[in-house]
Tab-separated table of C-alpha atoms and ligand atoms in Angstrom:
chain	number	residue	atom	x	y	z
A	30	UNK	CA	117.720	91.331	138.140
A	31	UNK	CA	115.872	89.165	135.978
A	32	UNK	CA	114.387	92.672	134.133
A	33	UNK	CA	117.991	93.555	133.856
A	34	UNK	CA	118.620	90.235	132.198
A	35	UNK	CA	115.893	90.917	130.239
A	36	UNK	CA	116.127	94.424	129.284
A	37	UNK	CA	119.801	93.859	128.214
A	38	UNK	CA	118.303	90.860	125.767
A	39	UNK	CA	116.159	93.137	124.534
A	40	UNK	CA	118.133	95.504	123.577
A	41	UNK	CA	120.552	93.013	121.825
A	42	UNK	CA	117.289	91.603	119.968
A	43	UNK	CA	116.515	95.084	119.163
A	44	UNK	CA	119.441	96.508	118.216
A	45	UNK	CA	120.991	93.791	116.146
A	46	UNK	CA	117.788	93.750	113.462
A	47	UNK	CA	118.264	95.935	110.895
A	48	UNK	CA	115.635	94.959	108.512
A	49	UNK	CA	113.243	96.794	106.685
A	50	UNK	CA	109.650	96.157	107.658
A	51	UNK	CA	107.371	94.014	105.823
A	52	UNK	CA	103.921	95.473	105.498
A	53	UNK	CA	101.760	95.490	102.533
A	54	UNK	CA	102.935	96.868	99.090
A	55	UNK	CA	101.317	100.201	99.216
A	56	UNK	CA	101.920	100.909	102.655
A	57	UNK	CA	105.483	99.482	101.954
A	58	UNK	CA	106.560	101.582	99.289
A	59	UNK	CA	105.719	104.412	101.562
A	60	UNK	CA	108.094	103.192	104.261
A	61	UNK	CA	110.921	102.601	101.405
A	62	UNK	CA	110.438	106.440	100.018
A	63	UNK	CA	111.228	107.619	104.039
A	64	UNK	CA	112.438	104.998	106.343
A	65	UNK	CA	113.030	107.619	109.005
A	66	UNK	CA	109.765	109.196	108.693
A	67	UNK	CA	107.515	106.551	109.464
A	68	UNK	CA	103.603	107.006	109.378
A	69	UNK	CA	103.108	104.111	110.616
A	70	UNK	CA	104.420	104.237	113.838
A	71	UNK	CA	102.194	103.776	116.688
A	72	UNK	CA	104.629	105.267	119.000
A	73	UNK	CA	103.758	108.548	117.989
A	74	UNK	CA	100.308	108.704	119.988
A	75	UNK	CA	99.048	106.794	123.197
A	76	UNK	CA	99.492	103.192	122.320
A	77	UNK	CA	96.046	101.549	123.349
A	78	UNK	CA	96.425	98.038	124.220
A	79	UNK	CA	92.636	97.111	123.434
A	80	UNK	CA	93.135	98.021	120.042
A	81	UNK	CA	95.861	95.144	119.474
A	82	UNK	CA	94.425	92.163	117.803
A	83	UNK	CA	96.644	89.318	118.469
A	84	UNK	CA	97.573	86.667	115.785
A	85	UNK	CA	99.991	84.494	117.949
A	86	UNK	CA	101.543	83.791	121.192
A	87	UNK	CA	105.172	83.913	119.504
A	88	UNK	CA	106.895	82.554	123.527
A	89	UNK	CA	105.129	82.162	126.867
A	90	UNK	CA	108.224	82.179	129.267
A	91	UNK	CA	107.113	81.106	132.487
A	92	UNK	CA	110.287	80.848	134.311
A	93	UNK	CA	110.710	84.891	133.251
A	94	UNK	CA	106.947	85.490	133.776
A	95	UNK	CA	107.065	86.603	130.119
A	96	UNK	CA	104.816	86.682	126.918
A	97	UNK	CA	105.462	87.792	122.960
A	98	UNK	CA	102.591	88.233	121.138
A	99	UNK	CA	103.140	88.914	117.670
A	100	UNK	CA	99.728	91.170	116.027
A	101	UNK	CA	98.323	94.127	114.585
A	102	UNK	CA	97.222	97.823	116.071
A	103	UNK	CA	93.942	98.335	114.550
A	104	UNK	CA	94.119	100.688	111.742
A	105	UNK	CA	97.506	99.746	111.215
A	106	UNK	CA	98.843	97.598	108.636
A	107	UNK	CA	101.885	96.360	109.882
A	108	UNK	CA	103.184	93.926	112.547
A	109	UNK	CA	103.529	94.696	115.941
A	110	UNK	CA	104.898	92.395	118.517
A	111	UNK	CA	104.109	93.358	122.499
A	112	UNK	CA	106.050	91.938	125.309
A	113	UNK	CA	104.918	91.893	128.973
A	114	UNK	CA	106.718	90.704	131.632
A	115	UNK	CA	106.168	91.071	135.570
A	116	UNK	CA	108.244	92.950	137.288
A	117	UNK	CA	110.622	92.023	140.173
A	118	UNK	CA	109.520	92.923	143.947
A	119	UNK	CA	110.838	95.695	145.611
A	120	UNK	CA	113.715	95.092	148.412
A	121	UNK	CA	112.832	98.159	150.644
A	122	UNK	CA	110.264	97.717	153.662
A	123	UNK	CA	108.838	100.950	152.753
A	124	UNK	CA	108.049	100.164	149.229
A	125	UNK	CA	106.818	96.392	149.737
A	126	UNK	CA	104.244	98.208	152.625
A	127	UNK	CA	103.156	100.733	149.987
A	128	UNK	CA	102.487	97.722	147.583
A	129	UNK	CA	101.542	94.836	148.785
A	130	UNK	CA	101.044	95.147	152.491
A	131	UNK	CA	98.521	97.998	152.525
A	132	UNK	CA	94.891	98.543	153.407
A	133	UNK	CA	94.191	98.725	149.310
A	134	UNK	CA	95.643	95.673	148.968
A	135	UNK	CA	93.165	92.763	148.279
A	136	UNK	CA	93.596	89.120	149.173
A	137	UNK	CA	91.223	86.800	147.924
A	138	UNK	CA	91.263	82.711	149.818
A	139	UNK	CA	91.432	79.822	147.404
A	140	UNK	CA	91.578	77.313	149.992
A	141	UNK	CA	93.153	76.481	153.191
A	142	UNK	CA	94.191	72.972	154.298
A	143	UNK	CA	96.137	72.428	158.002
A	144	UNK	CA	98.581	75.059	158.628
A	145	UNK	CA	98.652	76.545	154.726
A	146	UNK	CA	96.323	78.969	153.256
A	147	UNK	CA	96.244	79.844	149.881
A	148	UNK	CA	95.199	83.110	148.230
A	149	UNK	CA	95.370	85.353	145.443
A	150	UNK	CA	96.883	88.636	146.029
A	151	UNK	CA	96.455	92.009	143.871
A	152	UNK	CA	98.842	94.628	144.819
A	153	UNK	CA	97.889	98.106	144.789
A	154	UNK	CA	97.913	100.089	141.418
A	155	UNK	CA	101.063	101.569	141.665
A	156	UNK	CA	102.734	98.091	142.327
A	157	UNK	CA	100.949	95.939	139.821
A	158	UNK	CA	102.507	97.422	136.627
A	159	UNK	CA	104.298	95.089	133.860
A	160	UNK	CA	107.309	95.878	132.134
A	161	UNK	CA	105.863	96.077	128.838
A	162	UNK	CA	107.902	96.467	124.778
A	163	UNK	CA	106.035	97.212	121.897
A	164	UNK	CA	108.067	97.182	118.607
A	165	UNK	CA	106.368	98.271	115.782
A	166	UNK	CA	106.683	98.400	112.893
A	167	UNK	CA	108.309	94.532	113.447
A	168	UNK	CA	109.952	93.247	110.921
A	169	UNK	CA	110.146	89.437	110.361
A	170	UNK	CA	113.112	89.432	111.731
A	171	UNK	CA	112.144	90.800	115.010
A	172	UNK	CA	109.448	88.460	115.099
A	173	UNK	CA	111.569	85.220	114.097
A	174	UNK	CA	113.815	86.518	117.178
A	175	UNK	CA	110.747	86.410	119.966
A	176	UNK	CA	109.729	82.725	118.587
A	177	UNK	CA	110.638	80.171	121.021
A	178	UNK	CA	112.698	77.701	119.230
A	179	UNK	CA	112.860	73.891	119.667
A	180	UNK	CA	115.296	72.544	121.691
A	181	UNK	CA	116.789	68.837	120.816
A	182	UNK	CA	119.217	66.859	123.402
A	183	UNK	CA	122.779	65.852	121.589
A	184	UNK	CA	124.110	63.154	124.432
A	185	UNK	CA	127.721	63.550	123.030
A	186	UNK	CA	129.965	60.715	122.776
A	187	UNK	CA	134.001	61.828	122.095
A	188	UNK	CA	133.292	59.951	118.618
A	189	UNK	CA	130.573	62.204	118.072
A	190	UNK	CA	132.796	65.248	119.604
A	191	UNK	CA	135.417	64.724	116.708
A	192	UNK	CA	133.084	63.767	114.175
A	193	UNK	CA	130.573	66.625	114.398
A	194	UNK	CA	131.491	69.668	116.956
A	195	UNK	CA	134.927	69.738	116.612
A	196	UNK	CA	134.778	70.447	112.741
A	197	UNK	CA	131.914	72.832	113.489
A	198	UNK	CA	134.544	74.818	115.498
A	199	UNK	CA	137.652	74.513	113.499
A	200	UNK	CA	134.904	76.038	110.839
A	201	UNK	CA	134.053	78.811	112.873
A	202	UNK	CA	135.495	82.305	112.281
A	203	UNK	CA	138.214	82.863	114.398
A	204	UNK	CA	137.326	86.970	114.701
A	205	UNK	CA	134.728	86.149	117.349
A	206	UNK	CA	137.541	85.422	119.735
A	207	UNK	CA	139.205	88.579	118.620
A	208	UNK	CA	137.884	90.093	122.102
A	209	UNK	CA	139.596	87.572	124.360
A	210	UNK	CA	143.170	87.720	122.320
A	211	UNK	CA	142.567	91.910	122.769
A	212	UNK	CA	141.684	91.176	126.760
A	213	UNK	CA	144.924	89.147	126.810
A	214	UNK	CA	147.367	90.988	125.315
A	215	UNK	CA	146.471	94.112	127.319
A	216	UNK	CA	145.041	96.082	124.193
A	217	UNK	CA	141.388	95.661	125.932
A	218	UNK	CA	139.229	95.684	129.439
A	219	UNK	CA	142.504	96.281	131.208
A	220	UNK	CA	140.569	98.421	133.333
A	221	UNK	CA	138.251	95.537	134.527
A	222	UNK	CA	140.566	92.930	135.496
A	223	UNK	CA	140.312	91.618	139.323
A	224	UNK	CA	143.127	89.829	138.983
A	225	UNK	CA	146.444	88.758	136.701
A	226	UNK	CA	148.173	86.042	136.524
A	227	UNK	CA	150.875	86.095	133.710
A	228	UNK	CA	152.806	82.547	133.811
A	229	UNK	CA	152.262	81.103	129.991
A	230	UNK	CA	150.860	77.521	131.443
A	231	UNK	CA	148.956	78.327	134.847
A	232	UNK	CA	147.886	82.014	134.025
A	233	UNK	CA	145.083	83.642	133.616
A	234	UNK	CA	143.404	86.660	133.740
A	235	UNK	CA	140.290	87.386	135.640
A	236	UNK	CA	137.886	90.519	134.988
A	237	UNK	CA	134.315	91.087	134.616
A	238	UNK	CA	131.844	89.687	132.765
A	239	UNK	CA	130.153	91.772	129.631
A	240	UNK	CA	127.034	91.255	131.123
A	241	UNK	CA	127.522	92.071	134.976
A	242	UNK	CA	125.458	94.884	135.969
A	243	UNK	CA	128.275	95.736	138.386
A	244	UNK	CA	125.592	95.001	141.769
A	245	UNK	CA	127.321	92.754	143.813
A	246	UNK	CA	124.178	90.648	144.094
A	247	UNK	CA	124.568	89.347	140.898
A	248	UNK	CA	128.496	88.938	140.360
A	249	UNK	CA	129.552	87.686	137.672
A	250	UNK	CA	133.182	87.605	136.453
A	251	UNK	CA	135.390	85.126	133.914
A	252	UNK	CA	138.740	83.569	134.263
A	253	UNK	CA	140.443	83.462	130.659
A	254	UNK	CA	143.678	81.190	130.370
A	255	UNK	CA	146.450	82.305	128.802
A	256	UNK	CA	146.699	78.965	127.650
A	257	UNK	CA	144.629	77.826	124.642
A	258	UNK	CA	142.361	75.409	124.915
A	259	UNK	CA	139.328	75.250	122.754
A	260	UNK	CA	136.718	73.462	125.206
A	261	UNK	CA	135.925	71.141	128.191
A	262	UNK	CA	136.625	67.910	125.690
A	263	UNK	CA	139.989	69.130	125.300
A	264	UNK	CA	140.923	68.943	129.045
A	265	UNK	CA	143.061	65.990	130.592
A	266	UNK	CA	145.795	65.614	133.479
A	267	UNK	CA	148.272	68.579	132.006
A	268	UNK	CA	145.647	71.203	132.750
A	269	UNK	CA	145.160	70.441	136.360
A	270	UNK	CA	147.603	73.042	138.046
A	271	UNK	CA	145.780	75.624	134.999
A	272	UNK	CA	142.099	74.468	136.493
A	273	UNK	CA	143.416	74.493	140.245
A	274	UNK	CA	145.334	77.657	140.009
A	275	UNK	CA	141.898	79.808	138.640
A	276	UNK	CA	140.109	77.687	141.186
A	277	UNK	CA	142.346	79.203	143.974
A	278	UNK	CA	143.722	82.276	142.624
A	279	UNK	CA	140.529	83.718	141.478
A	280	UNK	CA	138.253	82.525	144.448
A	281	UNK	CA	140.587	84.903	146.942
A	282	UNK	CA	141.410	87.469	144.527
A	283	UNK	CA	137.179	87.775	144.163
A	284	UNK	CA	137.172	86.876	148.526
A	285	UNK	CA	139.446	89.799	148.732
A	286	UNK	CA	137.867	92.478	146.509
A	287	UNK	CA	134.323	91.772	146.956
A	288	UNK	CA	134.087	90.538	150.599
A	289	UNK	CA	132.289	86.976	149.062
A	290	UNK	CA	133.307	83.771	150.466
A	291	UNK	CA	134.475	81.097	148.527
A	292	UNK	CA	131.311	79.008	149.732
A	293	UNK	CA	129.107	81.440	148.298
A	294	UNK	CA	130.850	81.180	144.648
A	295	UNK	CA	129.678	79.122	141.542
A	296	UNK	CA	132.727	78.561	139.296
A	297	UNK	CA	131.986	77.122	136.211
A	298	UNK	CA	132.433	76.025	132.214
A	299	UNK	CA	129.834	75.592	129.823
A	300	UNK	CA	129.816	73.172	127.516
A	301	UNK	CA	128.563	74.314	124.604
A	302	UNK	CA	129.632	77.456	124.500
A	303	UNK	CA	129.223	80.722	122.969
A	304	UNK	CA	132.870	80.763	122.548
A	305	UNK	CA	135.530	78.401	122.053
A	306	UNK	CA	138.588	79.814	124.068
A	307	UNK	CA	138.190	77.773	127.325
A	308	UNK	CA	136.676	80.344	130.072
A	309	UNK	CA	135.728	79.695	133.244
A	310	UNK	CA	132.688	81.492	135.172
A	311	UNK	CA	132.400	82.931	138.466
A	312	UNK	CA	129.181	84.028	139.390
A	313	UNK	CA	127.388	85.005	143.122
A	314	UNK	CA	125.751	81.342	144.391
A	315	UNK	CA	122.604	83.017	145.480
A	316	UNK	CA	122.484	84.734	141.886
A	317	UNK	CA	120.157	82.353	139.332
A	318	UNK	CA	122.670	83.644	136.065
A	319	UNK	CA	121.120	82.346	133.034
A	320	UNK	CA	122.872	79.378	131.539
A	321	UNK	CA	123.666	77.409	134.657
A	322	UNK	CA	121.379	74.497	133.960
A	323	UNK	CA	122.366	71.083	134.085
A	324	UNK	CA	122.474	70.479	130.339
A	325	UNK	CA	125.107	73.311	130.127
A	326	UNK	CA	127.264	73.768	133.427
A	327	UNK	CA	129.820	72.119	134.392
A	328	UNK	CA	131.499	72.836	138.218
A	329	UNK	CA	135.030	73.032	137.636
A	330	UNK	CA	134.997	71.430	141.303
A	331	UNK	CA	133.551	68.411	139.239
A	332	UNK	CA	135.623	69.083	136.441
A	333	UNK	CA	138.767	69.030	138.350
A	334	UNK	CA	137.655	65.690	140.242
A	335	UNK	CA	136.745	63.752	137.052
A	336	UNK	CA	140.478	64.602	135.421
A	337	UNK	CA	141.973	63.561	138.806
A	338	UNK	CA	139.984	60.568	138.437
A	339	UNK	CA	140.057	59.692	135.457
A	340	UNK	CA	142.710	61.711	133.319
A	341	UNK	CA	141.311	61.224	129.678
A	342	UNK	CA	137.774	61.363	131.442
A	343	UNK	CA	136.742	64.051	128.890
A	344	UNK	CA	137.839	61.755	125.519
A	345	UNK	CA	135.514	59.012	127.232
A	346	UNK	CA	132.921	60.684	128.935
A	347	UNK	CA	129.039	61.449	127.081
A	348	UNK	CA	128.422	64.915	127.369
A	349	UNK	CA	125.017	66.092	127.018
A	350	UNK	CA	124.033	69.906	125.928
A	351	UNK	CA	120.636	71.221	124.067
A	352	UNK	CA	121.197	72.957	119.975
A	353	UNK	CA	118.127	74.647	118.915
A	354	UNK	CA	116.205	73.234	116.558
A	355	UNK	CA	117.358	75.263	112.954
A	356	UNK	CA	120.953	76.144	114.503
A	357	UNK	CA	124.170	75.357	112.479
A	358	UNK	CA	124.880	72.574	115.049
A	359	UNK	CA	121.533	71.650	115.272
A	360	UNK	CA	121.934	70.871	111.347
A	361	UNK	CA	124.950	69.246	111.560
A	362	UNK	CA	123.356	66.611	114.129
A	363	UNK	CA	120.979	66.137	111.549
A	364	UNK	CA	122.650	65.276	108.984
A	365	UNK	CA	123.972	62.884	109.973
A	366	UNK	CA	120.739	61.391	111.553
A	367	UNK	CA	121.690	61.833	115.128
A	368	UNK	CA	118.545	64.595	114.905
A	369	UNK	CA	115.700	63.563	113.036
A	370	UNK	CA	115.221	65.632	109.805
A	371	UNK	CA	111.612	67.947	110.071
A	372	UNK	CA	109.327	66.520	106.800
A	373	UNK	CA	109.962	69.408	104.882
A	374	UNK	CA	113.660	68.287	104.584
A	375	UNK	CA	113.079	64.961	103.992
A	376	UNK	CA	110.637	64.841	101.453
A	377	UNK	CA	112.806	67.922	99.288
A	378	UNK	CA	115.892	65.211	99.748
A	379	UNK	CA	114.015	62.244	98.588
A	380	UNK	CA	112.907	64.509	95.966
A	381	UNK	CA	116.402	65.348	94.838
A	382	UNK	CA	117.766	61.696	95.301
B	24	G7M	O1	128.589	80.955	126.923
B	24	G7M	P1	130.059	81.213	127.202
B	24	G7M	O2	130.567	80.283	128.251
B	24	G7M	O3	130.893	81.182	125.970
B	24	G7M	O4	130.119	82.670	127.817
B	24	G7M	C1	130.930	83.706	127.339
B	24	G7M	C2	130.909	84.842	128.327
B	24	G7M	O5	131.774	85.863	127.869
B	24	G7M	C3	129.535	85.470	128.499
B	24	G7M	O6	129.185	85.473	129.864
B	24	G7M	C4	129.707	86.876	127.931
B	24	G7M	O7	128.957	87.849	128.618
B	24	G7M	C5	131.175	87.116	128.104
B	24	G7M	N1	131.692	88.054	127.105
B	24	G7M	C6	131.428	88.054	125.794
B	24	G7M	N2	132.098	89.055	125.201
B	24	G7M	C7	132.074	89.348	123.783
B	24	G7M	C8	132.817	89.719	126.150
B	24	G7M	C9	133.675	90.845	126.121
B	24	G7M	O8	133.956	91.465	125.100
B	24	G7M	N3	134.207	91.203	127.332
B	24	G7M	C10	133.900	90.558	128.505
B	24	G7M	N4	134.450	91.004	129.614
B	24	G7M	N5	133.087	89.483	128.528
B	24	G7M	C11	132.544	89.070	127.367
């Protein structure tokens, strides 16, 4: 799943950079005469890996079991950038005997100590392969996109909520929520809704997520209100029967169409979010979905108990969430001098001053 994930990011960094490539002048003005025709390309023969001198380890994921190395193909002038990840295991028997559990198969002991032995394994050939991208030409764009950006902590007071984020949303252009009004008013996705709830204050509707692969092993589906509420700080007491009715209403309808219990369900908000139409998640428990770490979930089991606790909990609570360092947000926070400004900034403002 985690290739999935990965191949679907991919393609998003991929397809979204439209760019032209930037190589040197003469090989440049080649490229400009016949984008389409590229002579550049190293796709066009065997791409030989020993031939790529690296200039830098752009992001070495290690959760993902990833690396982007941004460098150059000798005898070409432009960019490349190569990612390899390792693959996920097989599920079936026959294929993890083939691979891993075969007389090819070397082990090699580290150490042992009591009852646990450690070793290092190499699969056979077949099984040992890495999923492996090589864009080139890259242009800086695509590179900018594999560089692993700095993340800050923002430990959010409400002060800070209506002082910073909530002018950063009213700023925001409302078009990006054009999908969910589309969803809602049945001009969209009808034909992936689970489940419909039409009352204007406790509805909702609940269909799949964009990026569900459709395996139930990784289900992962969204409740959107009818109701509009821009974000988690905007909740109090009035949206309780709204939070408890998706809680319910969504964990059968999802009981009842996909055979999963309630029990094995994760519903949840993020806070930030991508978009600001309150949304709730509902993934598959055993299912590690990006973006359900603790600086950005929030269970709306939790959720529900803190509003029952505490009514205005969310206009007193700190809420903490990561910006990346460079993001609008990120910028905001530092001006401000919540986030310290990088010297570069400083010294061109003391300059101007
Ligand atoms: O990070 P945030 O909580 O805002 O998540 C938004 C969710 O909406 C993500 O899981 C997206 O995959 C999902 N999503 C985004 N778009 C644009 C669409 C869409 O057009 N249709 C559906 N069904 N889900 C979407």
């Amino acid at each position: 799943m985690a290739l999935t994930i990965f191949l679907e990011g991919m393609a998003e960094k991929v397809l979204d950079i439209e760019e032209k490539v930037e190589c040197p002048p003469a090989k440049k003005a080649k490229l400009d005469e016949s984008s389409s025709e590229n002579n550049d390309s190293i796709h066009e023969k065997e791409v030989n890996l020993s031939t790529f001198e690296m200039k830098r380890i752009l992001q070495n994921n290690t959760y993902r079991k990833q690396i982007c190395i941004e460098g150059i193909f000798k005898g070409h002038e432009c960019p490349a950038v190569v990612v390899l990840e390792k693959k996920n295991f097989p599920m079936e028997e026959l294929f993890l005997k083939r691979g891993f559990f075969n007389e090819s198969t070397i082990l090699r002991k580290l150490y042992t100590n009591d009852v646990y032995g450690n070793y290092e394994c190499f699969p056979t050939r077949e099984y040992n392969g890495l999923n492996t991208i090589v864009i080139h030409p890259a242009t800086p764009k695509h590179i900018d996109k594999f560089i692993k950006k700095e993340l800050h902590i923002i430990n959010e007071t409400y002060e800070l909520y209506e002082k910073v984020v909530s002018p950063y949303i009213k700023s925001m252009d409302t078009f990006s929520l054009k999908w969910i009004d589309n969803i809602l008013e049945g001009k969209a996705e009808q034909e992936n809704i689970i489940y419909q709830d039409k009352d204007k204050d406790v509805g909702f509707v609940l269909l799949t997520d964009l990026k569900w692969d459709k395996t139930l092993s990784t289900l992962k589906l969204i409740a959107l209100p009818y109701q509009n509420i821009t974000c988690i700080r905007e909740l109090n007491e009035t949206h309780l029967p709204l939070l408890k009715n998706i809680q319910k209403a969504g964990t059968e309808a999802i009981t009842e169409k996909f055979g999963i219990p309630a029990s094995q369900l994760r519903l949840y908000l993020h806070y930030q979010p991508s978009y600001y139409y309150l949304h709730v998640h509902f993934s598959y428990l055993m299912f590690d979905t990006p973006g359900i770490f603790v600086e950005k979930a929030h269970l709306l089991s939790s959720v529900i108990s803190n509003i029952e606790l505490i009514p205005d909990y969310y206009k007193k609570a700190v809420l903490s969430f990561v910006v990346f360092k460079g993001d609008l947000l990120f910028k905001k926070f530092q001006e401000i001098g919540i986030l310290e400004k990088d010297n570069e900034q400083t010294e061109t403002t003391e300059a101007e001053s």
